[in-house]
JSON list of C-alpha atoms in Angstrom, two decimals:
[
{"chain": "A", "resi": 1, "resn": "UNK", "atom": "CA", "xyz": [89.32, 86.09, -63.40]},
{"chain": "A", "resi": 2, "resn": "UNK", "atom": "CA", "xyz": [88.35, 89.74, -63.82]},
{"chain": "A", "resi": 3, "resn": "UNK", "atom": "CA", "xyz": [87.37, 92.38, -61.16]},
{"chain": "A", "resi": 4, "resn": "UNK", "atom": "CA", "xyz": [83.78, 91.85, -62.07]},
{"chain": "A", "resi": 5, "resn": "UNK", "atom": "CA", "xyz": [83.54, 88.51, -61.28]},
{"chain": "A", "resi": 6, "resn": "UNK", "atom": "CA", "xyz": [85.25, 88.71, -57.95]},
{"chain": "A", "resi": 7, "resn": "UNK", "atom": "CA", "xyz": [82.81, 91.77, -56.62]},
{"chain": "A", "resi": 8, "resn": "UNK", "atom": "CA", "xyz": [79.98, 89.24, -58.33]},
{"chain": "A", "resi": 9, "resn": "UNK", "atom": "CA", "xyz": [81.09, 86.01, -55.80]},
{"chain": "A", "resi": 10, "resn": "UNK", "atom": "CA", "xyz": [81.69, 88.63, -52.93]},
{"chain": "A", "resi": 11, "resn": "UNK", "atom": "CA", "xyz": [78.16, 90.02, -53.51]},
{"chain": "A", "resi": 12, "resn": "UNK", "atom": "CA", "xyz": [76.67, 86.87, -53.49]},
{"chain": "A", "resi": 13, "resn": "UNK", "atom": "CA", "xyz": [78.24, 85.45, -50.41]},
{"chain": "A", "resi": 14, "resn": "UNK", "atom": "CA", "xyz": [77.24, 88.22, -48.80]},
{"chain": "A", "resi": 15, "resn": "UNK", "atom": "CA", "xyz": [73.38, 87.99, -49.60]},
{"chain": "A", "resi": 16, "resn": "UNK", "atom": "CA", "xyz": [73.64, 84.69, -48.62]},
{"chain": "A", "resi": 17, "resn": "UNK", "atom": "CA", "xyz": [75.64, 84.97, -45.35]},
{"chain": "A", "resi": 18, "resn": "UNK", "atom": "CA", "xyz": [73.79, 87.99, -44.25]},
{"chain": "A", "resi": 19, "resn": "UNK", "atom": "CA", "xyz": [70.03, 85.90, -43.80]},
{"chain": "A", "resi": 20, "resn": "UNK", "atom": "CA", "xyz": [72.02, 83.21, -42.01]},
{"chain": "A", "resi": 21, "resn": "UNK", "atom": "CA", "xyz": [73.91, 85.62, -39.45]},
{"chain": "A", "resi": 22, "resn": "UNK", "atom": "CA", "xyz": [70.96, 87.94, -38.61]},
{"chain": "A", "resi": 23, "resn": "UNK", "atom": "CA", "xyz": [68.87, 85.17, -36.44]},
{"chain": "A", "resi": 24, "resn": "UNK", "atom": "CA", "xyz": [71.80, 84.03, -34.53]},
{"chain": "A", "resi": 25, "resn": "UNK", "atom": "CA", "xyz": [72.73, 87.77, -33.30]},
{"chain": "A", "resi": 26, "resn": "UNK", "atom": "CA", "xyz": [69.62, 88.84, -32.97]},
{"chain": "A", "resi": 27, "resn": "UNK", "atom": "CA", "xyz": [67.53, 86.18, -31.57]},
{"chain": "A", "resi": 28, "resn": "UNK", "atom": "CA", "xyz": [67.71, 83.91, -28.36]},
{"chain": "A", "resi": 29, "resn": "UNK", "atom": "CA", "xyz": [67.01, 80.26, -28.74]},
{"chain": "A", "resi": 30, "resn": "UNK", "atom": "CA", "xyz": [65.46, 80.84, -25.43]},
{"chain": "A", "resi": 31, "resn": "UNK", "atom": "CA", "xyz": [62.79, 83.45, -26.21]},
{"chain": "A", "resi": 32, "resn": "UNK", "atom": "CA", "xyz": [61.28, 81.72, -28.96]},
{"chain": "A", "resi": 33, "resn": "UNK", "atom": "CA", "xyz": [58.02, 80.46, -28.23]},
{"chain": "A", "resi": 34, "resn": "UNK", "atom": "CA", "xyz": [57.37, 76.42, -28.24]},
{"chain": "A", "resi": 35, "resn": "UNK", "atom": "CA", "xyz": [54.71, 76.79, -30.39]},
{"chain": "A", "resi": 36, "resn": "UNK", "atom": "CA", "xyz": [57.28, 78.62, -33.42]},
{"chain": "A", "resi": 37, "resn": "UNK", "atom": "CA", "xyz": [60.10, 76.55, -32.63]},
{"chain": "A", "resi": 38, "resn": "UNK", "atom": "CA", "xyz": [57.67, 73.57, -33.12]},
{"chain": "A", "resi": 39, "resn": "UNK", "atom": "CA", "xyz": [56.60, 75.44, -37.11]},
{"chain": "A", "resi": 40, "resn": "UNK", "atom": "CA", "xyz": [60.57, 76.07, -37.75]},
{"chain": "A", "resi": 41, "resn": "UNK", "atom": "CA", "xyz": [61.60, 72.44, -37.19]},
{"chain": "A", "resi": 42, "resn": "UNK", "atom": "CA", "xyz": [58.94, 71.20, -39.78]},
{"chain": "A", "resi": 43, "resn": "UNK", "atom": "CA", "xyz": [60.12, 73.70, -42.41]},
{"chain": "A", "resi": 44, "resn": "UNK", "atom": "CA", "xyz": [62.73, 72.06, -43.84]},
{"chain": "A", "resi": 45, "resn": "UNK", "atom": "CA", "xyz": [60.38, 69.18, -44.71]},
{"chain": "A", "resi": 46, "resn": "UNK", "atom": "CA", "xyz": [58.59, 71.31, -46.05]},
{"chain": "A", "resi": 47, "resn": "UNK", "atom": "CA", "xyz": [60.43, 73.21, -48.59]},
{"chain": "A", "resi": 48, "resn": "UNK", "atom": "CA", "xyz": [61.65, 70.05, -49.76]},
{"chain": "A", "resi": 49, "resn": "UNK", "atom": "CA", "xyz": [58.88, 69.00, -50.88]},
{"chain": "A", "resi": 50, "resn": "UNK", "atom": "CA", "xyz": [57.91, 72.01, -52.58]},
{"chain": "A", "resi": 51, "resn": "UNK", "atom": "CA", "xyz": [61.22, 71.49, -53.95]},
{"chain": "A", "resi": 52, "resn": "UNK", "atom": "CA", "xyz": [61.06, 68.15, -55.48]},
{"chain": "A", "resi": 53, "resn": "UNK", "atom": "CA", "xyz": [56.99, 67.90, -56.25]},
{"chain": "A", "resi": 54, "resn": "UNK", "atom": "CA", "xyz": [57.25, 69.53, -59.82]},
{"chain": "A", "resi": 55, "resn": "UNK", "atom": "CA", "xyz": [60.34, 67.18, -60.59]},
{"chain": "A", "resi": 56, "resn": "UNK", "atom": "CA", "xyz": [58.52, 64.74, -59.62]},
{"chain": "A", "resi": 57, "resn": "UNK", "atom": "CA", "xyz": [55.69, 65.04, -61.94]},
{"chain": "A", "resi": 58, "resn": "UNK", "atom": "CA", "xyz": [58.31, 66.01, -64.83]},
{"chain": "A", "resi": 59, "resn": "UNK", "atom": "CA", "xyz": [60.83, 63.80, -64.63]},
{"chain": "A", "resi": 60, "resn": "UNK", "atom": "CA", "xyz": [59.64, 61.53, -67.86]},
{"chain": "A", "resi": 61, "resn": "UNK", "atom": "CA", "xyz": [56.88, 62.76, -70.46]},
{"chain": "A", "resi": 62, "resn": "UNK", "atom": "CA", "xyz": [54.82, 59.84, -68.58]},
{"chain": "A", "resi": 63, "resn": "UNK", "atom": "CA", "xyz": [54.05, 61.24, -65.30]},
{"chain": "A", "resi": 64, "resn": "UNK", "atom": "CA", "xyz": [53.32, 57.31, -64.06]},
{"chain": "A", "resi": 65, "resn": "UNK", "atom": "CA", "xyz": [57.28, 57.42, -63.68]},
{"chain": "A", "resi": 66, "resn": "UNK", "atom": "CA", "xyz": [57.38, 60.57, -61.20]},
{"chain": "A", "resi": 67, "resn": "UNK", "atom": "CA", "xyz": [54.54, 58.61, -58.87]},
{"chain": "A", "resi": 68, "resn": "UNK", "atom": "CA", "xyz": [55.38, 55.13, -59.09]},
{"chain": "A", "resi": 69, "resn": "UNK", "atom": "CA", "xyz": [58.80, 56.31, -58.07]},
{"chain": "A", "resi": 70, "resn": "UNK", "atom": "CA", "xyz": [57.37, 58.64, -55.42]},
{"chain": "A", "resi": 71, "resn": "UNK", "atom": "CA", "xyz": [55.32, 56.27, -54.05]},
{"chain": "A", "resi": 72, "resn": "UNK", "atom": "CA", "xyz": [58.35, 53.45, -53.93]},
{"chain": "A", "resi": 73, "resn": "UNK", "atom": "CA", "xyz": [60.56, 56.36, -51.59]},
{"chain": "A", "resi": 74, "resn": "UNK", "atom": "CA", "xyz": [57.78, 56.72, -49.48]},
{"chain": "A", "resi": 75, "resn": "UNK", "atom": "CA", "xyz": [57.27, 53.29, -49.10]},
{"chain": "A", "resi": 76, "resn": "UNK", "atom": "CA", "xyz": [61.12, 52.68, -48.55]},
{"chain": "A", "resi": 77, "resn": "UNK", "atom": "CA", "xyz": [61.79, 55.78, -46.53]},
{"chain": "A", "resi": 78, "resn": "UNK", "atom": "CA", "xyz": [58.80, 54.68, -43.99]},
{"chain": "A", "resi": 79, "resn": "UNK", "atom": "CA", "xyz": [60.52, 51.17, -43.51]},
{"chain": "A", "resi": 80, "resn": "UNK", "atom": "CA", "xyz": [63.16, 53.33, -41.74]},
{"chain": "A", "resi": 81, "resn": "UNK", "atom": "CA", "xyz": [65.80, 52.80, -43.80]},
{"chain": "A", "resi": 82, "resn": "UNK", "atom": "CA", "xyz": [68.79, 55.31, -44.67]},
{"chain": "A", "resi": 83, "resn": "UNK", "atom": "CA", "xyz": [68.63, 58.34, -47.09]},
{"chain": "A", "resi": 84, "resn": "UNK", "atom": "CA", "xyz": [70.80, 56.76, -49.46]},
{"chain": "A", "resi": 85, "resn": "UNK", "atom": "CA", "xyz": [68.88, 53.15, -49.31]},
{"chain": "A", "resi": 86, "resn": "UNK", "atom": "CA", "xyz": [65.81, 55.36, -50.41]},
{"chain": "A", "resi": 87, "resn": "UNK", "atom": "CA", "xyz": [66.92, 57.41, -52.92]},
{"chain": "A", "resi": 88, "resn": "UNK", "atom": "CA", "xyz": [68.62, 54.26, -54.46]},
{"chain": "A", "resi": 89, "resn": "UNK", "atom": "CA", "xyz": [65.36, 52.41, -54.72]},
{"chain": "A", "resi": 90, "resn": "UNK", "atom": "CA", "xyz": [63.76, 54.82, -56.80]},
{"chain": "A", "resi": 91, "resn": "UNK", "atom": "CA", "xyz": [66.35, 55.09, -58.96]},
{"chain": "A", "resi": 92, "resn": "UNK", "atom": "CA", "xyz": [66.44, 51.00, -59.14]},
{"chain": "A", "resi": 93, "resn": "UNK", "atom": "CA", "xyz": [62.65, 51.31, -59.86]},
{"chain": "A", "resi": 94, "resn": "UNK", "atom": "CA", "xyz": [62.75, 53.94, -62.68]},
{"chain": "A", "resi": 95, "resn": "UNK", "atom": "CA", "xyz": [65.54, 52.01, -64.11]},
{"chain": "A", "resi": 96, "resn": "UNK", "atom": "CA", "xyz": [63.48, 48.58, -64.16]},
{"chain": "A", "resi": 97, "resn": "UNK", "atom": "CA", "xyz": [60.12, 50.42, -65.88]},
{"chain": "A", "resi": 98, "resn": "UNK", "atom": "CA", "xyz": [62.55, 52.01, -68.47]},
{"chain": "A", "resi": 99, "resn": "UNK", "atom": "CA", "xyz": [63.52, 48.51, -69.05]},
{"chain": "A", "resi": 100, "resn": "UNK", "atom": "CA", "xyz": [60.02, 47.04, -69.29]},
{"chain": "A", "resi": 101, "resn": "UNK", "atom": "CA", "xyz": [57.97, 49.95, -70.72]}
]
């Protein structure tokens, strides 16, 4: 490994450690308002669905896979049941209507 690809993984740890560090030095759980901390908790949720939407809808060149398997996490993940029992189902389910479609 070359000198330019060490200052590239140091520069990128960096970038990505600095946004991380900055609100825990410089803010105070305490001072945040209820209100924010309330929008910061659902973020995460958020951004994962913006994340996994356009798979969703491109994961076969018939979108009917994306939703019915969508719609079968939902279903699954509302239950209560664990991350892995969800994400499992849909997989299950896309297998079965590659079998039968």
């Amino acid at each position: 490994m070359n000198m330019t690809n060490l200052l590239i993984i140091a520069g990128m740890a960096l970038v990505t450690y600095i946004p991380r560090m900055l609100p825990l030095v410089f803010m105070d759980v305490e001072k945040i308002p209820a209100w924010f901390q309330a929008i910061l908790r659902n973020v995460p949720y958020a951004a994962l669905g913006a994340l996994i939407f356009p798979g969703v809808l491109t994961i076969h060149a018939n979108i009917w896979y994306g939703i019915i398997s969508s719609i079968t996490a939902i279903i699954v993940a509302y239950i209560g049941t664990n991350l892995i029992v969800v994400v499992m189902s849909s997989i299950v389910v896309l297998m079965l209507l590659s079998v039968v479609l």
